[in-house]
PDB file of C-alpha atoms in Angstrom:
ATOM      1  CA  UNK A   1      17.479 -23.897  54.862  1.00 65.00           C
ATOM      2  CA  UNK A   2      14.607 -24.019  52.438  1.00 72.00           C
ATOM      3  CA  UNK A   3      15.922 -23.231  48.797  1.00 79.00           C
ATOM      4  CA  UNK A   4      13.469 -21.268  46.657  1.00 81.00           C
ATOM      5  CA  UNK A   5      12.406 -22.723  43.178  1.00 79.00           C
ATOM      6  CA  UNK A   6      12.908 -20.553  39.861  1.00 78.00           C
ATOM      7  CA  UNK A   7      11.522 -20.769  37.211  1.00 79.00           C
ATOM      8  CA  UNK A   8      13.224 -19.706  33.540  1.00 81.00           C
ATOM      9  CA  UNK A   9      11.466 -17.467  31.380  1.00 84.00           C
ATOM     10  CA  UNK A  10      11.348 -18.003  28.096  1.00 83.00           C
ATOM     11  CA  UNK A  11      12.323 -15.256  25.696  1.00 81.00           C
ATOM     12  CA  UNK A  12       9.786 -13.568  23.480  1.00 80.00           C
ATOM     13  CA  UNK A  13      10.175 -13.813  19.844  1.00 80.00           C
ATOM     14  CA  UNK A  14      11.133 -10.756  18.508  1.00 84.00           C
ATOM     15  CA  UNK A  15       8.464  -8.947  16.362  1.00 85.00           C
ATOM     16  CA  UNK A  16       8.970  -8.943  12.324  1.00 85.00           C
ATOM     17  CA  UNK A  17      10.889  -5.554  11.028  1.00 85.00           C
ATOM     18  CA  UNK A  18       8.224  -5.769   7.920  1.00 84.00           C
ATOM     19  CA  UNK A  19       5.024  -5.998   9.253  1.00 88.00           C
ATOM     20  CA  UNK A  20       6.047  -4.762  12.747  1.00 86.00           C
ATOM     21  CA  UNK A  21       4.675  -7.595  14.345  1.00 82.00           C
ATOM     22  CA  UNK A  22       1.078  -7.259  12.493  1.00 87.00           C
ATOM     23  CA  UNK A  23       1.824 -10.687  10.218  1.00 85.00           C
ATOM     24  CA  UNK A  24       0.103  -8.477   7.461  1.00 87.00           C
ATOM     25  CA  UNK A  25       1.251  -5.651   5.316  1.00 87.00           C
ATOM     26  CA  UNK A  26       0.027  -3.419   2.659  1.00 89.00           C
ATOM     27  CA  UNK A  27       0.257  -3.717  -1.020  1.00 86.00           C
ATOM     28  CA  UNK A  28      -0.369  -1.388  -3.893  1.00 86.00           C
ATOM     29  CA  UNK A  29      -3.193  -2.211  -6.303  1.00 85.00           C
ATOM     30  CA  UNK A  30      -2.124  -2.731  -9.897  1.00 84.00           C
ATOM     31  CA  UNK A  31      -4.534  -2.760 -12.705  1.00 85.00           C
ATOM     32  CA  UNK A  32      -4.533  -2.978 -16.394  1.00 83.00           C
ATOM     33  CA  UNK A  33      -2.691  -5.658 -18.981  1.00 79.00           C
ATOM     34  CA  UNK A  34       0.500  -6.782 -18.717  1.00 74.00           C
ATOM     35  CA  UNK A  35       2.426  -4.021 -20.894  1.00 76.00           C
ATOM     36  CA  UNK A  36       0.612  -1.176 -19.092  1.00 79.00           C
ATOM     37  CA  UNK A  37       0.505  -1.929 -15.141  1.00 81.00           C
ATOM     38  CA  UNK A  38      -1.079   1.315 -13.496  1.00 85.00           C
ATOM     39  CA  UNK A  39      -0.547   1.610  -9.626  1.00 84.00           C
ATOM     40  CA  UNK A  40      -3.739   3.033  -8.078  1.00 84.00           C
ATOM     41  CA  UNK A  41      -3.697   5.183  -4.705  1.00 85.00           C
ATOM     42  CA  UNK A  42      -5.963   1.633  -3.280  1.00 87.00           C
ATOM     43  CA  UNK A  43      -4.231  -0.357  -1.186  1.00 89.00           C
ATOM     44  CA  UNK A  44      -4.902  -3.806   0.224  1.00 89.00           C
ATOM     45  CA  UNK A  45      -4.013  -6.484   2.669  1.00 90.00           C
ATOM     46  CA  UNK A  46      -1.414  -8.902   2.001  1.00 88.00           C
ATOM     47  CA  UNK A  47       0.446 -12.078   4.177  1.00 90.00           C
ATOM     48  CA  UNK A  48       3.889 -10.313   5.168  1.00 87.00           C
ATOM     49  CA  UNK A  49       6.001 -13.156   3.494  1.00 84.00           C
ATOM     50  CA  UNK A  50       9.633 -12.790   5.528  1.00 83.00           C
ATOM     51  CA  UNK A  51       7.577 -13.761   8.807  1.00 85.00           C
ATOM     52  CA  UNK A  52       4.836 -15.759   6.775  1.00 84.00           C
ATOM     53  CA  UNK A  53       1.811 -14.234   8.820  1.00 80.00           C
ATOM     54  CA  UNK A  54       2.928 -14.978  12.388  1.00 84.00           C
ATOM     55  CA  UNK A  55       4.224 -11.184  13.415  1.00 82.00           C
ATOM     56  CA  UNK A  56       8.246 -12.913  14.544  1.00 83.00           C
ATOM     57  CA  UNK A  57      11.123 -12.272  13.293  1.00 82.00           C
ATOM     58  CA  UNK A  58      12.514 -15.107  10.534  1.00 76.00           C
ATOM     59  CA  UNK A  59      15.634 -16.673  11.606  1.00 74.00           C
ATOM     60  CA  UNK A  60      18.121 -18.002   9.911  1.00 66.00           C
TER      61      UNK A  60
END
């Protein structure tokens, strides 16, 4: 009797709770000095940093 082959999957990472599997998320604009940091309603790209860009979930 001819035995079939499998094959084991390997599991998928699982996606980043941050950036929800994006590897970005975004950030509120500041401007002005140092003593008088205004947040604008602009927001822009940034590197999610738990995952570090790659969209998985960090493990410990």
């Amino acid at each position: 009797m001819a035995t079939r082959k499998t094959t084991a999957r390997t599991p998928r990472p699982k996606k980043c709770p941050d950036c929800k599997g994006a590897g970005e998320i975004a950030e509120t604009v500041r401007v002005g000095s140092a003593r008088k940091l205004r947040e604008t309603r602009d927001r822009q790209a940034a590197l999610c940093l738990p995952c570090f860009g790659s969209g998985h979930a960090p493990t410990d």
